[in-house]
Tab-separated table of C-alpha atoms in Angstrom:
chain	number	residue	atom	x	y	z
A	1	UNK	CA	41.926	-31.683	-20.428
A	2	UNK	CA	41.719	-27.883	-20.400
A	3	UNK	CA	43.803	-26.471	-17.574
A	4	UNK	CA	42.874	-23.327	-15.704
A	5	UNK	CA	45.113	-21.617	-13.162
A	6	UNK	CA	44.416	-19.291	-10.278
A	7	UNK	CA	47.666	-17.390	-9.720
A	8	UNK	CA	47.520	-15.911	-6.233
A	9	UNK	CA	49.738	-12.871	-5.888
A	10	UNK	CA	49.595	-11.995	-9.579
A	11	UNK	CA	50.936	-8.490	-8.968
A	12	UNK	CA	54.182	-9.725	-7.377
A	13	UNK	CA	57.419	-10.923	-8.945
A	14	UNK	CA	56.699	-14.639	-8.795
A	15	UNK	CA	53.013	-14.404	-9.632
A	16	UNK	CA	53.434	-12.037	-12.556
A	17	UNK	CA	55.977	-14.256	-14.320
A	18	UNK	CA	53.992	-17.406	-13.528
A	19	UNK	CA	50.889	-15.919	-15.142
A	20	UNK	CA	52.929	-15.008	-18.232
A	21	UNK	CA	54.418	-18.504	-18.478
A	22	UNK	CA	51.037	-20.212	-18.232
A	23	UNK	CA	49.358	-17.851	-20.689
A	24	UNK	CA	52.150	-18.463	-23.191
A	25	UNK	CA	51.457	-22.186	-22.949
A	26	UNK	CA	47.724	-22.104	-23.520
A	27	UNK	CA	46.359	-22.041	-19.976
A	28	UNK	CA	43.295	-20.116	-18.875
A	29	UNK	CA	44.710	-17.845	-16.173
A	30	UNK	CA	42.970	-15.969	-13.372
A	31	UNK	CA	45.208	-13.532	-11.517
A	32	UNK	CA	44.249	-12.813	-7.910
A	33	UNK	CA	45.575	-9.846	-5.948
A	34	UNK	CA	44.156	-6.988	-3.940
A	35	UNK	CA	44.935	-4.869	-7.007
A	36	UNK	CA	45.523	-7.295	-9.887
A	37	UNK	CA	47.597	-6.105	-12.827
A	38	UNK	CA	45.746	-5.033	-15.952
A	39	UNK	CA	48.700	-5.181	-18.342
A	40	UNK	CA	48.926	-8.970	-18.825
A	41	UNK	CA	46.933	-9.688	-22.008
A	42	UNK	CA	44.703	-12.712	-21.570
A	43	UNK	CA	44.809	-12.853	-17.775
A	44	UNK	CA	41.430	-12.571	-16.050
A	45	UNK	CA	41.862	-10.279	-13.015
A	46	UNK	CA	40.358	-11.233	-9.657
A	47	UNK	CA	40.433	-8.468	-7.041
A	48	UNK	CA	40.236	-10.009	-3.571
A	49	UNK	CA	41.654	-9.816	-0.048
A	50	UNK	CA	42.700	-13.223	1.309
A	51	UNK	CA	42.084	-11.991	4.856
A	52	UNK	CA	38.396	-11.260	4.157
A	53	UNK	CA	36.763	-14.687	3.628
A	54	UNK	CA	33.227	-13.484	2.730
A	55	UNK	CA	34.521	-11.010	0.144
A	56	UNK	CA	37.015	-13.604	-1.136
A	57	UNK	CA	34.235	-16.130	-1.698
A	58	UNK	CA	32.132	-13.559	-3.531
A	59	UNK	CA	35.069	-12.548	-5.755
A	60	UNK	CA	35.863	-16.146	-6.665
A	61	UNK	CA	32.206	-16.975	-7.352
A	62	UNK	CA	31.929	-13.951	-9.630
A	63	UNK	CA	35.172	-14.532	-11.522
A	64	UNK	CA	35.695	-18.277	-11.886
A	65	UNK	CA	33.953	-20.193	-14.622
A	66	UNK	CA	32.353	-23.538	-13.832
A	67	UNK	CA	34.127	-25.662	-11.235
A	68	UNK	CA	37.602	-24.199	-11.964
A	69	UNK	CA	40.406	-23.711	-11.401
A	70	UNK	CA	42.209	-26.981	-11.985
A	71	UNK	CA	45.462	-25.592	-10.534
A	72	UNK	CA	46.321	-22.991	-7.907
A	73	UNK	CA	49.695	-21.255	-7.655
A	74	UNK	CA	50.213	-19.449	-4.325
A	75	UNK	CA	52.980	-16.876	-4.712
A	76	UNK	CA	52.056	-14.266	-2.104
A	77	UNK	CA	52.684	-13.341	1.537
A	78	UNK	CA	52.331	-10.305	3.805
A	79	UNK	CA	55.162	-9.051	6.012
A	80	UNK	CA	54.262	-8.471	9.679
A	81	UNK	CA	56.107	-7.027	12.678
A	82	UNK	CA	56.906	-10.385	14.307
A	83	UNK	CA	57.200	-14.006	13.253
A	84	UNK	CA	54.183	-14.871	15.388
A	85	UNK	CA	52.165	-12.371	13.368
A	86	UNK	CA	53.735	-13.616	10.120
A	87	UNK	CA	52.512	-17.096	11.022
A	88	UNK	CA	49.017	-15.975	12.022
A	89	UNK	CA	48.423	-13.796	8.959
A	90	UNK	CA	50.128	-15.841	6.244
A	91	UNK	CA	48.704	-19.171	7.400
A	92	UNK	CA	45.240	-17.587	7.451
A	93	UNK	CA	45.688	-16.347	3.875
A	94	UNK	CA	46.421	-19.859	2.614
A	95	UNK	CA	43.706	-21.424	4.763
A	96	UNK	CA	41.047	-18.918	3.683
A	97	UNK	CA	41.903	-19.422	0.023
A	98	UNK	CA	41.802	-23.221	0.138
A	99	UNK	CA	38.615	-23.208	2.217
A	100	UNK	CA	36.999	-20.967	-0.407
A	101	UNK	CA	38.026	-23.414	-3.138
A	102	UNK	CA	37.111	-26.553	-1.215
A	103	UNK	CA	33.754	-27.063	-2.914
A	104	UNK	CA	35.158	-26.602	-6.424
A	105	UNK	CA	35.507	-30.102	-7.788
A	106	UNK	CA	37.894	-29.206	-10.629
A	107	UNK	CA	40.839	-28.473	-8.326
A	108	UNK	CA	43.591	-31.009	-8.934
A	109	UNK	CA	46.831	-29.410	-7.791
A	110	UNK	CA	48.141	-26.629	-5.526
A	111	UNK	CA	51.658	-25.200	-5.794
A	112	UNK	CA	53.032	-23.128	-2.913
A	113	UNK	CA	56.028	-20.809	-3.353
A	114	UNK	CA	58.063	-20.224	-0.180
A	115	UNK	CA	61.852	-19.768	-0.123
A	116	UNK	CA	65.205	-20.455	1.476
A	117	UNK	CA	64.081	-19.151	4.867
A	118	UNK	CA	62.815	-22.724	5.117
A	119	UNK	CA	66.478	-23.628	5.741
A	120	UNK	CA	67.927	-20.346	7.022
A	121	UNK	CA	65.268	-19.438	9.566
A	122	UNK	CA	62.651	-16.694	9.955
A	123	UNK	CA	63.445	-12.981	9.833
A	124	UNK	CA	63.856	-12.829	13.625
A	125	UNK	CA	66.577	-15.514	13.636
A	126	UNK	CA	67.788	-15.371	10.042
A	127	UNK	CA	71.028	-17.294	9.399
A	128	UNK	CA	71.814	-17.075	13.115
A	129	UNK	CA	74.480	-18.967	15.025
A	130	UNK	CA	73.356	-22.387	16.198
A	131	UNK	CA	70.903	-22.905	13.343
A	132	UNK	CA	73.148	-22.533	10.305
A	133	UNK	CA	72.430	-25.381	7.868
A	134	UNK	CA	74.848	-27.419	5.809
A	135	UNK	CA	75.235	-26.229	2.241
A	136	UNK	CA	74.308	-26.886	-0.501
A	137	UNK	CA	70.752	-26.645	0.813
A	138	UNK	CA	68.755	-29.806	0.081
A	139	UNK	CA	65.031	-30.500	0.272
A	140	UNK	CA	65.723	-33.511	2.510
A	141	UNK	CA	67.036	-31.309	5.314
A	142	UNK	CA	64.662	-31.249	8.311
A	143	UNK	CA	62.781	-28.189	9.471
A	144	UNK	CA	64.630	-25.959	11.899
A	145	UNK	CA	63.454	-26.001	15.557
A	146	UNK	CA	62.087	-22.481	15.087
A	147	UNK	CA	58.662	-21.032	14.394
A	148	UNK	CA	58.485	-20.145	10.694
A	149	UNK	CA	55.554	-18.883	8.632
A	150	UNK	CA	56.736	-20.966	5.669
A	151	UNK	CA	56.139	-24.099	7.750
A	152	UNK	CA	52.690	-22.823	8.721
A	153	UNK	CA	51.804	-22.184	5.069
A	154	UNK	CA	52.978	-25.673	4.103
A	155	UNK	CA	50.910	-27.254	6.878
A	156	UNK	CA	47.779	-25.472	5.647
A	157	UNK	CA	48.358	-26.880	2.156
A	158	UNK	CA	48.972	-30.390	3.503
A	159	UNK	CA	45.787	-30.317	5.601
A	160	UNK	CA	43.641	-29.064	2.720
A	161	UNK	CA	45.177	-31.626	0.342
A	162	UNK	CA	44.255	-34.442	2.718
A	163	UNK	CA	40.721	-33.059	3.014
A	164	UNK	CA	40.059	-32.290	-0.649
A	165	UNK	CA	42.297	-34.882	-2.310
A	166	UNK	CA	44.382	-32.649	-4.527
A	167	UNK	CA	48.121	-33.006	-5.077
A	168	UNK	CA	50.663	-30.363	-4.101
A	169	UNK	CA	54.184	-29.131	-4.684
A	170	UNK	CA	56.285	-26.672	-2.680
A	171	UNK	CA	58.818	-24.493	-4.496
A	172	UNK	CA	61.705	-22.863	-2.637
A	173	UNK	CA	63.483	-20.147	-4.631
A	174	UNK	CA	66.479	-18.196	-3.476
A	175	UNK	CA	66.260	-14.414	-3.956
A	176	UNK	CA	63.940	-13.832	-6.935
A	177	UNK	CA	65.191	-11.511	-9.678
A	178	UNK	CA	62.481	-10.008	-11.859
A	179	UNK	CA	60.426	-6.944	-12.687
A	180	UNK	CA	57.747	-5.851	-10.217
A	181	UNK	CA	56.834	-2.632	-8.431
A	182	UNK	CA	55.747	-2.464	-4.803
A	183	UNK	CA	57.268	-5.841	-3.933
A	184	UNK	CA	58.469	-6.475	-0.372
A	185	UNK	CA	61.583	-8.427	-1.411
A	186	UNK	CA	63.209	-7.082	-4.554
A	187	UNK	CA	67.004	-7.335	-4.589
A	188	UNK	CA	67.462	-6.848	-8.338
A	189	UNK	CA	65.506	-3.611	-8.563
A	190	UNK	CA	66.983	-2.392	-5.268
A	191	UNK	CA	70.495	-2.751	-6.663
A	192	UNK	CA	69.470	-1.101	-9.946
A	193	UNK	CA	68.044	1.922	-8.142
A	194	UNK	CA	71.043	2.085	-5.804
A	195	UNK	CA	73.447	2.001	-8.777
A	196	UNK	CA	71.409	4.699	-10.536
A	197	UNK	CA	71.656	6.927	-7.465
A	198	UNK	CA	75.401	6.295	-7.281
A	199	UNK	CA	75.767	7.319	-10.917
A	200	UNK	CA	73.769	10.533	-10.461
A	201	UNK	CA	75.554	11.556	-7.249
A	202	UNK	CA	79.065	10.273	-7.980
A	203	UNK	CA	78.993	7.945	-4.988
A	204	UNK	CA	80.834	4.609	-5.207
A	205	UNK	CA	78.722	1.514	-5.726
A	206	UNK	CA	79.571	0.066	-2.301
A	207	UNK	CA	78.962	-3.618	-1.586
A	208	UNK	CA	76.850	-3.541	1.576
A	209	UNK	CA	77.210	-7.100	2.817
A	210	UNK	CA	79.474	-9.520	4.672
A	211	UNK	CA	82.828	-11.020	3.778
A	212	UNK	CA	81.224	-14.472	3.666
A	213	UNK	CA	78.876	-13.286	0.942
A	214	UNK	CA	81.543	-11.285	-0.894
A	215	UNK	CA	83.993	-14.185	-1.088
A	216	UNK	CA	81.639	-17.175	-0.939
A	217	UNK	CA	79.525	-18.913	-3.544
A	218	UNK	CA	75.915	-17.912	-4.001
A	219	UNK	CA	72.981	-18.255	-6.383
A	220	UNK	CA	69.689	-16.505	-7.163
A	221	UNK	CA	66.414	-17.366	-8.881
A	222	UNK	CA	65.321	-15.668	-12.072
A	223	UNK	CA	61.523	-15.217	-11.912
A	224	UNK	CA	61.345	-16.890	-15.316
A	225	UNK	CA	63.019	-19.988	-13.878
A	226	UNK	CA	60.543	-20.144	-11.024
A	227	UNK	CA	57.663	-19.883	-13.480
A	228	UNK	CA	59.112	-22.642	-15.665
A	229	UNK	CA	59.478	-24.985	-12.713
A	230	UNK	CA	55.941	-24.277	-11.525
A	231	UNK	CA	54.563	-25.154	-14.959
A	232	UNK	CA	56.821	-28.200	-15.234
A	233	UNK	CA	55.661	-29.538	-11.879
A	234	UNK	CA	52.022	-28.976	-12.813
A	235	UNK	CA	52.561	-31.105	-15.939
A	236	UNK	CA	54.732	-33.843	-14.369
A	237	UNK	CA	53.049	-36.713	-12.538
A	238	UNK	CA	56.306	-37.773	-10.857
A	239	UNK	CA	56.614	-34.351	-9.230
A	240	UNK	CA	53.439	-34.692	-7.195
A	241	UNK	CA	53.579	-34.164	-3.419
A	242	UNK	CA	57.203	-33.080	-3.285
A	243	UNK	CA	59.231	-29.983	-2.445
A	244	UNK	CA	61.674	-28.503	-4.949
A	245	UNK	CA	64.448	-25.973	-4.634
A	246	UNK	CA	64.635	-23.653	-7.617
A	247	UNK	CA	67.540	-21.417	-8.628
A	248	UNK	CA	69.176	-20.460	-11.916
A	249	UNK	CA	71.379	-23.537	-11.829
A	250	UNK	CA	74.695	-21.690	-11.768
A	251	UNK	CA	76.837	-20.312	-8.935
A	252	UNK	CA	78.687	-17.020	-8.623
A	253	UNK	CA	80.628	-14.923	-6.129
A	254	UNK	CA	79.482	-11.391	-5.396
A	255	UNK	CA	83.125	-10.301	-5.728
A	256	UNK	CA	82.846	-11.373	-9.386
A	257	UNK	CA	79.293	-10.204	-10.096
A	258	UNK	CA	79.507	-6.816	-8.310
A	259	UNK	CA	82.074	-5.492	-10.794
A	260	UNK	CA	79.876	-6.536	-13.701
A	261	UNK	CA	76.805	-4.859	-12.252
A	262	UNK	CA	78.825	-1.680	-11.700
A	263	UNK	CA	80.140	-1.762	-15.267
A	264	UNK	CA	76.609	-2.065	-16.668
A	265	UNK	CA	75.677	1.199	-14.971
A	266	UNK	CA	79.043	2.866	-15.518
A	267	UNK	CA	79.719	3.402	-11.819
A	268	UNK	CA	82.752	2.794	-9.611
A	269	UNK	CA	82.600	-0.605	-7.891
A	270	UNK	CA	83.602	-0.652	-4.215
A	271	UNK	CA	83.865	-4.102	-2.651
A	272	UNK	CA	83.891	-5.441	0.869
A	273	UNK	CA	86.165	-3.184	2.912
A	274	UNK	CA	86.391	-4.957	6.248
A	275	UNK	CA	82.869	-4.625	7.609
A	276	UNK	CA	79.299	-4.732	6.363
A	277	UNK	CA	77.777	-1.374	5.428
A	278	UNK	CA	74.030	-2.053	5.358
A	279	UNK	CA	72.169	-0.639	2.408
A	280	UNK	CA	69.309	0.412	4.668
A	281	UNK	CA	71.669	2.950	6.218
A	282	UNK	CA	73.328	3.959	2.961
A	283	UNK	CA	69.946	4.710	1.343
A	284	UNK	CA	68.199	6.086	4.425
A	285	UNK	CA	68.205	9.662	3.129
A	286	UNK	CA	67.784	8.955	-0.588
A	287	UNK	CA	64.025	9.474	-0.951
A	288	UNK	CA	64.419	13.104	-2.004
A	289	UNK	CA	67.421	12.247	-4.169
A	290	UNK	CA	65.344	9.673	-6.036
A	291	UNK	CA	62.419	12.052	-6.391
A	292	UNK	CA	64.780	14.531	-8.050
A	293	UNK	CA	66.219	11.833	-10.332
A	294	UNK	CA	62.714	10.698	-11.297
A	295	UNK	CA	61.708	14.247	-12.203
A	296	UNK	CA	64.888	14.863	-14.198
A	297	UNK	CA	64.529	11.679	-16.261
A	298	UNK	CA	60.709	11.611	-16.341
A	299	UNK	CA	60.518	8.229	-14.604
A	300	UNK	CA	57.229	6.505	-13.823
A	301	UNK	CA	57.847	5.962	-10.106
A	302	UNK	CA	59.152	8.745	-7.865
A	303	UNK	CA	58.448	6.944	-4.593
A	304	UNK	CA	61.689	5.214	-3.597
A	305	UNK	CA	59.856	2.899	-1.210
A	306	UNK	CA	57.823	1.422	-4.055
A	307	UNK	CA	60.989	0.238	-5.809
A	308	UNK	CA	63.524	-0.784	-3.185
A	309	UNK	CA	63.694	-3.156	-0.220
A	310	UNK	CA	67.082	-2.411	1.411
A	311	UNK	CA	66.182	-4.342	4.572
A	312	UNK	CA	65.766	-7.555	2.591
A	313	UNK	CA	68.831	-6.959	0.420
A	314	UNK	CA	70.821	-6.505	3.632
A	315	UNK	CA	69.531	-9.855	4.919
A	316	UNK	CA	70.669	-11.584	1.750
A	317	UNK	CA	74.039	-9.880	1.347
A	318	UNK	CA	74.872	-9.776	5.058
A	319	UNK	CA	74.616	-13.494	5.803
A	320	UNK	CA	77.541	-15.051	7.681
A	321	UNK	CA	77.705	-18.062	5.344
A	322	UNK	CA	77.794	-18.669	1.630
A	323	UNK	CA	74.479	-20.020	0.334
A	324	UNK	CA	74.254	-22.597	-2.436
A	325	UNK	CA	71.107	-24.483	-3.376
A	326	UNK	CA	70.959	-28.076	-4.560
A	327	UNK	CA	68.475	-28.813	-7.354
A	328	UNK	CA	68.979	-32.557	-7.709
A	329	UNK	CA	65.403	-33.348	-6.725
A	330	UNK	CA	63.876	-31.720	-9.801
A	331	UNK	CA	66.858	-32.484	-12.063
A	332	UNK	CA	66.488	-36.226	-11.569
A	333	UNK	CA	62.835	-35.939	-12.577
A	334	UNK	CA	63.679	-34.139	-15.827
A	335	UNK	CA	63.573	-30.408	-15.089
A	336	UNK	CA	66.510	-29.199	-17.182
A	337	UNK	CA	66.003	-25.417	-17.467
A	338	UNK	CA	68.999	-23.191	-16.734
A	339	UNK	CA	69.620	-19.456	-16.650
A	340	UNK	CA	72.868	-17.434	-16.586
A	341	UNK	CA	72.681	-15.216	-13.511
A	342	UNK	CA	74.577	-12.338	-15.120
A	343	UNK	CA	71.873	-12.201	-17.789
A	344	UNK	CA	69.121	-12.328	-15.148
A	345	UNK	CA	70.340	-9.007	-13.787
A	346	UNK	CA	71.117	-7.426	-17.151
A	347	UNK	CA	67.717	-8.442	-18.576
A	348	UNK	CA	66.041	-6.927	-15.524
A	349	UNK	CA	68.030	-3.689	-15.792
A	350	UNK	CA	67.104	-3.393	-19.469
A	351	UNK	CA	63.434	-3.970	-18.667
A	352	UNK	CA	63.542	-1.359	-15.900
A	353	UNK	CA	64.870	1.182	-18.403
A	354	UNK	CA	62.288	0.249	-21.025
A	355	UNK	CA	59.549	0.704	-18.410
A	356	UNK	CA	61.093	4.053	-17.360
A	357	UNK	CA	61.634	2.889	-13.805
A	358	UNK	CA	65.351	3.731	-13.796
A	359	UNK	CA	67.231	6.328	-15.935
């Protein structure tokens, strides 16, 4: 049967790579975003706002052929000022989308991408004392006794699945490493821009996080790995109605990886020196510096805020515990993909240079 996908959040890291993966494997792909990308050959753009149900319905009616799509991949969210607002807005986005698709009889499966805040807590209580989970993080661990917009998004999917009789999967990546501009959580590009600034100014490439992160084990998720697991789950009957962690499949210590990232850029690596030095503070006055660098090297993006998310990088690198993710749930069902984390970063850095986003 011909498969058609609606990738929601096609302009973000996860959505962009998911659309590429599906297109490369013969899917018909619609890419929904407020401003969908136009540089993915074969993807049919759908410009829509998930918080405007009438306009959303009109956009879907105009763009989708027949009763499609057969599959929906939800890879988007909107950051708000409080977790209560995160819940209200992000649950509404999922609810509005699935309500708009409710009458479309072709829909067979919905995949929702969330993340490790499922285990570590919302932004307002992230990795806080009293709620720290056991590691490695496993899908069988119960929800935390905290309000969390990831839980609200899941519940919207579960309710719609019961109503409309489609299957679902939930995918929980760690920090996603991949190429995207204007993304709210973008550790890989943030570190690339930070290293580029260090090289231009002669500043040391200072690790901004905690001792637990510097010395402990960690992992990340290459956007290509996330996309592969999403496609695998869509094609695997045994994966239906389950949640899956997704990371590269290897572990590393930042004390090991930091030196390699520094060497790639040719900058001086400075490790943990007794206390966290948040990147948000280190880069607070770098907007003009970056604008100058962009002009000097004729880069495509001179707005520092469009490339970096220091606040989120600080959350990841400042955690008081090491974070490892167990992938046994998908491994036992046959998902065997693996990605070397060092190459995830180096491939991203190379792509950023090719796209003239860093010097």
